Amino acid sequence: MAKIRRALLSCHDKTGIVEFARLLEEFGVEIISTSGTLSLLREAGIGAISIADFTGVPELMDGRVKSLHPKVHAGLLGIRDSKIHEEQLLAHEWSWIDLLAANLQPVREMMKTPGITTDEVVEQIDIGGAAMMRSAAKNFRYVTVAVNPDRYPRILHELRAHDCETSYHTRFQLACEAFECCAAYDAEIAAYLRSQEPAQD
């Protein structure tokens, strides 16, 4: 089992995220969130903090850079049983992140929009979300990653049943789903860009 003490929520599809965050808050979990999700949570009265406040760095380059920060990825990737990892984390006064709920900025529908330009599609490609998903999924021994709102009920059931902990089996299955999600996303983008490749002179 792995205890959830800190969660990062960054969701384009916000289905069920308020209910999910509300239970996390009831268990005393610290909630960090990116701007769009943060606004929704705060409107619902949930005390989340912005990822900019968490990292100490504001969103940069029109939002292209917001979660690509070592504090985020160290918190997700660090091996909890490693004394060296823990000492490095504490030396920077950083914290573990035990749960990530994230889903990606959709591009499939945009690609099919009449008149859409390649530049417009490329601008919507989600980089930070995919990077966080991969970090969390790689560290499934300790970190719970949810990339599909349909999985929230299962996670919430385990949290209620096990005092805010998730099982290894659940974390493993969710990690597989996260990697599958990233792979499918990248494949769709690659196929689209191939279809737009300019002719050589």
CSV table of C-alpha atoms in Angstrom, one decimal:
chain,number,residue,atom,x,y,z
A,1,MET,CA,0.0,0.0,0.0
A,2,ALA,CA,1.1,3.6,-0.6
A,3,LYS,CA,-0.2,6.5,1.4
A,4,ILE,CA,-1.4,9.6,-0.4
A,5,ARG,CA,-0.3,12.8,1.3
A,6,ARG,CA,0.1,15.2,-1.7
A,7,ALA,CA,-1.6,15.2,-5.0
A,8,LEU,CA,-1.2,17.1,-8.3
A,9,LEU,CA,-4.3,17.5,-10.4
A,10,SER,CA,-4.0,18.8,-14.0
A,11,CYS,CA,-6.9,17.8,-16.1
A,12,HIS,CA,-8.3,19.0,-19.4
A,13,ASP,CA,-11.2,16.6,-18.9
A,14,LYS,CA,-12.5,17.7,-15.6
A,15,THR,CA,-15.2,15.1,-15.3
A,16,GLY,CA,-15.4,14.0,-11.6
A,17,ILE,CA,-12.4,16.0,-10.5
A,18,VAL,CA,-14.2,18.1,-8.0
A,19,GLU,CA,-15.6,15.0,-6.2
A,20,PHE,CA,-12.2,13.4,-6.4
A,21,ALA,CA,-10.4,16.4,-4.9
A,22,ARG,CA,-13.1,16.8,-2.2
A,23,LEU,CA,-12.4,13.3,-0.8
A,24,LEU,CA,-8.6,14.0,-1.0
A,25,GLU,CA,-9.2,17.2,1.0
A,26,GLU,CA,-11.2,15.3,3.6
A,27,PHE,CA,-8.2,13.0,4.1
A,28,GLY,CA,-6.0,16.0,4.6
A,29,VAL,CA,-4.2,15.6,1.3
A,30,GLU,CA,-2.4,18.7,0.0
A,31,ILE,CA,-3.7,19.5,-3.4
A,32,ILE,CA,-1.6,21.2,-6.1
A,33,SER,CA,-3.2,22.1,-9.4
A,34,THR,CA,-2.6,23.8,-12.7
A,35,SER,CA,-4.6,26.9,-13.7
A,36,GLY,CA,-7.7,25.6,-15.4
A,37,THR,CA,-8.3,22.8,-12.8
A,38,LEU,CA,-7.3,25.1,-10.0
A,39,SER,CA,-10.1,27.6,-10.9
A,40,LEU,CA,-12.7,24.9,-10.9
A,41,LEU,CA,-11.5,23.5,-7.5
A,42,ARG,CA,-11.4,26.9,-5.9
A,43,GLU,CA,-14.9,27.7,-7.2
A,44,ALA,CA,-16.0,24.5,-5.4
A,45,GLY,CA,-14.4,25.7,-2.2
A,46,ILE,CA,-11.5,23.2,-2.3
A,47,GLY,CA,-8.3,24.6,-0.9
A,48,ALA,CA,-5.8,23.8,-3.7
A,49,ILE,CA,-2.6,25.7,-4.3
A,50,SER,CA,-1.3,26.6,-7.8
A,51,ILE,CA,1.6,24.8,-9.3
A,52,ALA,CA,3.3,28.2,-9.6
A,53,ASP,CA,3.1,28.6,-5.8
A,54,PHE,CA,4.4,25.1,-5.4
A,55,THR,CA,7.4,25.5,-7.6
A,56,GLY,CA,8.0,29.2,-6.9
A,57,VAL,CA,8.1,29.8,-10.7
A,58,PRO,CA,5.2,31.4,-12.7
A,59,GLU,CA,3.9,29.9,-15.9
A,60,LEU,CA,6.2,30.9,-18.7
A,61,MET,CA,6.0,31.3,-22.5
A,62,ASP,CA,2.2,31.6,-22.8
A,63,GLY,CA,1.7,28.5,-20.6
A,64,ARG,CA,4.1,26.3,-22.6
A,65,VAL,CA,6.2,25.9,-19.4
A,66,LYS,CA,4.4,25.4,-16.1
A,67,SER,CA,4.8,21.9,-14.8
A,68,LEU,CA,8.3,21.2,-16.4
A,69,HIS,CA,10.1,21.8,-13.1
A,70,PRO,CA,12.5,19.6,-11.1
A,71,LYS,CA,10.5,20.0,-8.0
A,72,VAL,CA,7.5,18.4,-9.7
A,73,HIS,CA,9.4,15.6,-11.3
A,74,ALA,CA,11.6,14.9,-8.3
A,75,GLY,CA,8.5,14.7,-6.2
A,76,LEU,CA,7.0,12.2,-8.6
A,77,LEU,CA,10.1,10.2,-9.6
A,78,GLY,CA,12.0,9.9,-6.3
A,79,ILE,CA,12.4,6.4,-4.8
A,80,ARG,CA,10.9,6.6,-1.3
A,81,ASP,CA,13.1,3.8,0.1
A,82,SER,CA,16.3,5.5,-1.1
A,83,LYS,CA,18.1,7.5,1.6
A,84,ILE,CA,20.1,9.4,-1.1
A,85,HIS,CA,16.9,10.4,-2.9
A,86,GLU,CA,15.3,11.5,0.4
A,87,GLU,CA,18.3,13.5,1.4
A,88,GLN,CA,18.4,15.2,-2.0
A,89,LEU,CA,14.7,16.0,-1.7
A,90,LEU,CA,15.1,17.5,1.8
A,91,ALA,CA,18.2,19.4,0.8
A,92,HIS,CA,16.1,21.4,-1.7
A,93,GLU,CA,13.2,21.6,0.8
A,94,TRP,CA,11.0,19.7,-1.7
A,95,SER,CA,8.2,17.2,-1.1
A,96,TRP,CA,7.0,13.9,-2.5
A,97,ILE,CA,4.0,13.9,-4.8
A,98,ASP,CA,2.0,10.7,-4.2
A,99,LEU,CA,-0.8,11.0,-6.7
A,100,LEU,CA,-1.2,12.5,-10.1
A,101,ALA,CA,-4.5,12.9,-11.9
A,102,ALA,CA,-3.9,14.3,-15.3
A,103,ASN,CA,-5.2,14.0,-18.8
A,104,LEU,CA,-4.0,15.6,-22.0
A,105,GLN,CA,-5.0,18.5,-24.1
A,106,PRO,CA,-6.9,16.8,-27.0
A,107,VAL,CA,-5.6,17.3,-30.5
A,108,ARG,CA,-7.5,14.5,-32.4
A,109,GLU,CA,-10.6,16.6,-32.8
A,110,MET,CA,-8.6,19.7,-33.7
A,111,MET,CA,-6.7,17.9,-36.4
A,112,LYS,CA,-10.0,17.2,-38.2
A,113,THR,CA,-11.2,20.8,-38.0
A,114,PRO,CA,-11.6,22.3,-41.5
A,115,GLY,CA,-9.1,25.1,-42.2
A,116,ILE,CA,-6.9,24.3,-39.1
A,117,THR,CA,-3.2,25.0,-39.6
A,118,THR,CA,-0.3,22.8,-38.6
A,119,ASP,CA,0.9,25.6,-36.3
A,120,GLU,CA,-2.4,25.7,-34.5
A,121,VAL,CA,-2.4,22.0,-33.9
A,122,VAL,CA,1.2,22.0,-32.7
A,123,GLU,CA,0.5,24.8,-30.3
A,124,GLN,CA,-2.0,22.6,-28.5
A,125,ILE,CA,0.3,19.6,-28.1
A,126,ASP,CA,0.5,18.7,-24.4
A,127,ILE,CA,4.1,18.4,-23.2
A,128,GLY,CA,4.1,19.0,-19.5
A,129,GLY,CA,1.1,16.7,-18.9
A,130,ALA,CA,2.6,13.8,-20.7
A,131,ALA,CA,5.9,14.3,-18.9
A,132,MET,CA,4.2,14.2,-15.5
A,133,MET,CA,2.2,11.1,-16.5
A,134,ARG,CA,5.4,9.3,-17.6
A,135,SER,CA,7.2,10.3,-14.3
A,136,ALA,CA,4.3,9.1,-12.2
A,137,ALA,CA,3.8,5.9,-14.1
A,138,LYS,CA,7.5,5.0,-14.0
A,139,ASN,CA,7.4,5.3,-10.2
A,140,PHE,CA,4.2,3.2,-9.7
A,141,ARG,CA,5.8,1.4,-6.8
A,142,TYR,CA,5.0,4.5,-4.8
A,143,VAL,CA,2.9,6.9,-7.0
A,144,THR,CA,-0.7,6.6,-8.1
A,145,VAL,CA,-1.5,8.0,-11.6
A,146,ALA,CA,-5.0,8.4,-13.0
A,147,VAL,CA,-5.3,9.5,-16.7
A,148,ASN,CA,-8.9,8.5,-17.1
A,149,PRO,CA,-11.8,9.9,-15.0
A,150,ASP,CA,-13.4,6.5,-15.2
A,151,ARG,CA,-10.8,5.3,-12.7
A,152,TYR,CA,-11.6,7.8,-10.0
A,153,PRO,CA,-14.3,5.6,-8.4
A,154,ARG,CA,-11.8,2.7,-8.0
A,155,ILE,CA,-9.2,4.9,-6.5
A,156,LEU,CA,-11.7,6.6,-4.1
A,157,HIS,CA,-12.9,3.2,-3.0
A,158,GLU,CA,-9.4,2.2,-2.0
A,159,LEU,CA,-8.7,5.5,-0.3
A,160,ARG,CA,-11.9,5.1,1.8
A,161,ALA,CA,-11.2,1.4,2.5
A,162,HIS,CA,-7.5,1.8,3.4
A,163,ASP,CA,-7.2,5.1,5.1
A,164,CYS,CA,-6.0,7.0,2.0
A,165,GLU,CA,-3.8,4.3,0.6
A,166,THR,CA,-3.8,2.6,-2.8
A,167,SER,CA,-2.8,-1.0,-3.6
A,168,TYR,CA,0.2,-2.0,-5.6
A,169,HIS,CA,-2.0,-3.9,-8.1
A,170,THR,CA,-4.1,-0.7,-8.7
A,171,ARG,CA,-1.0,1.4,-9.2
A,172,PHE,CA,0.5,-1.0,-11.6
A,173,GLN,CA,-2.6,-1.2,-13.8
A,174,LEU,CA,-3.0,2.6,-13.7
A,175,ALA,CA,0.7,3.0,-14.8
A,176,CYS,CA,0.2,0.7,-17.7
A,177,GLU,CA,-2.8,2.8,-18.8
A,178,ALA,CA,-0.8,6.0,-18.5
A,179,PHE,CA,2.0,4.7,-20.7
A,180,GLU,CA,-0.6,3.5,-23.2
A,181,CYS,CA,-2.2,6.9,-23.2
A,182,CYS,CA,1.1,8.7,-23.9
A,183,ALA,CA,2.0,6.3,-26.7
A,184,ALA,CA,-1.4,6.7,-28.4
A,185,TYR,CA,-1.2,10.5,-28.1
A,186,ASP,CA,2.3,10.6,-29.6
A,187,ALA,CA,1.3,8.2,-32.4
A,188,GLU,CA,-1.7,10.4,-33.4
A,189,ILE,CA,0.5,13.5,-33.5
A,190,ALA,CA,3.2,11.8,-35.5
A,191,ALA,CA,0.7,10.5,-38.0
A,192,TYR,CA,-0.8,14.0,-38.4
A,193,LEU,CA,2.6,15.7,-38.9
A,194,ARG,CA,3.5,13.0,-41.5
A,195,SER,CA,0.3,13.9,-43.3
A,196,GLN,CA,1.3,17.6,-43.3
A,197,GLU,CA,4.9,17.1,-44.3
A,198,PRO,CA,5.8,19.6,-47.0
A,199,ALA,CA,7.1,18.4,-50.3
A,200,GLN,CA,10.9,18.5,-50.8
A,201,ASP,CA,12.2,21.0,-53.3
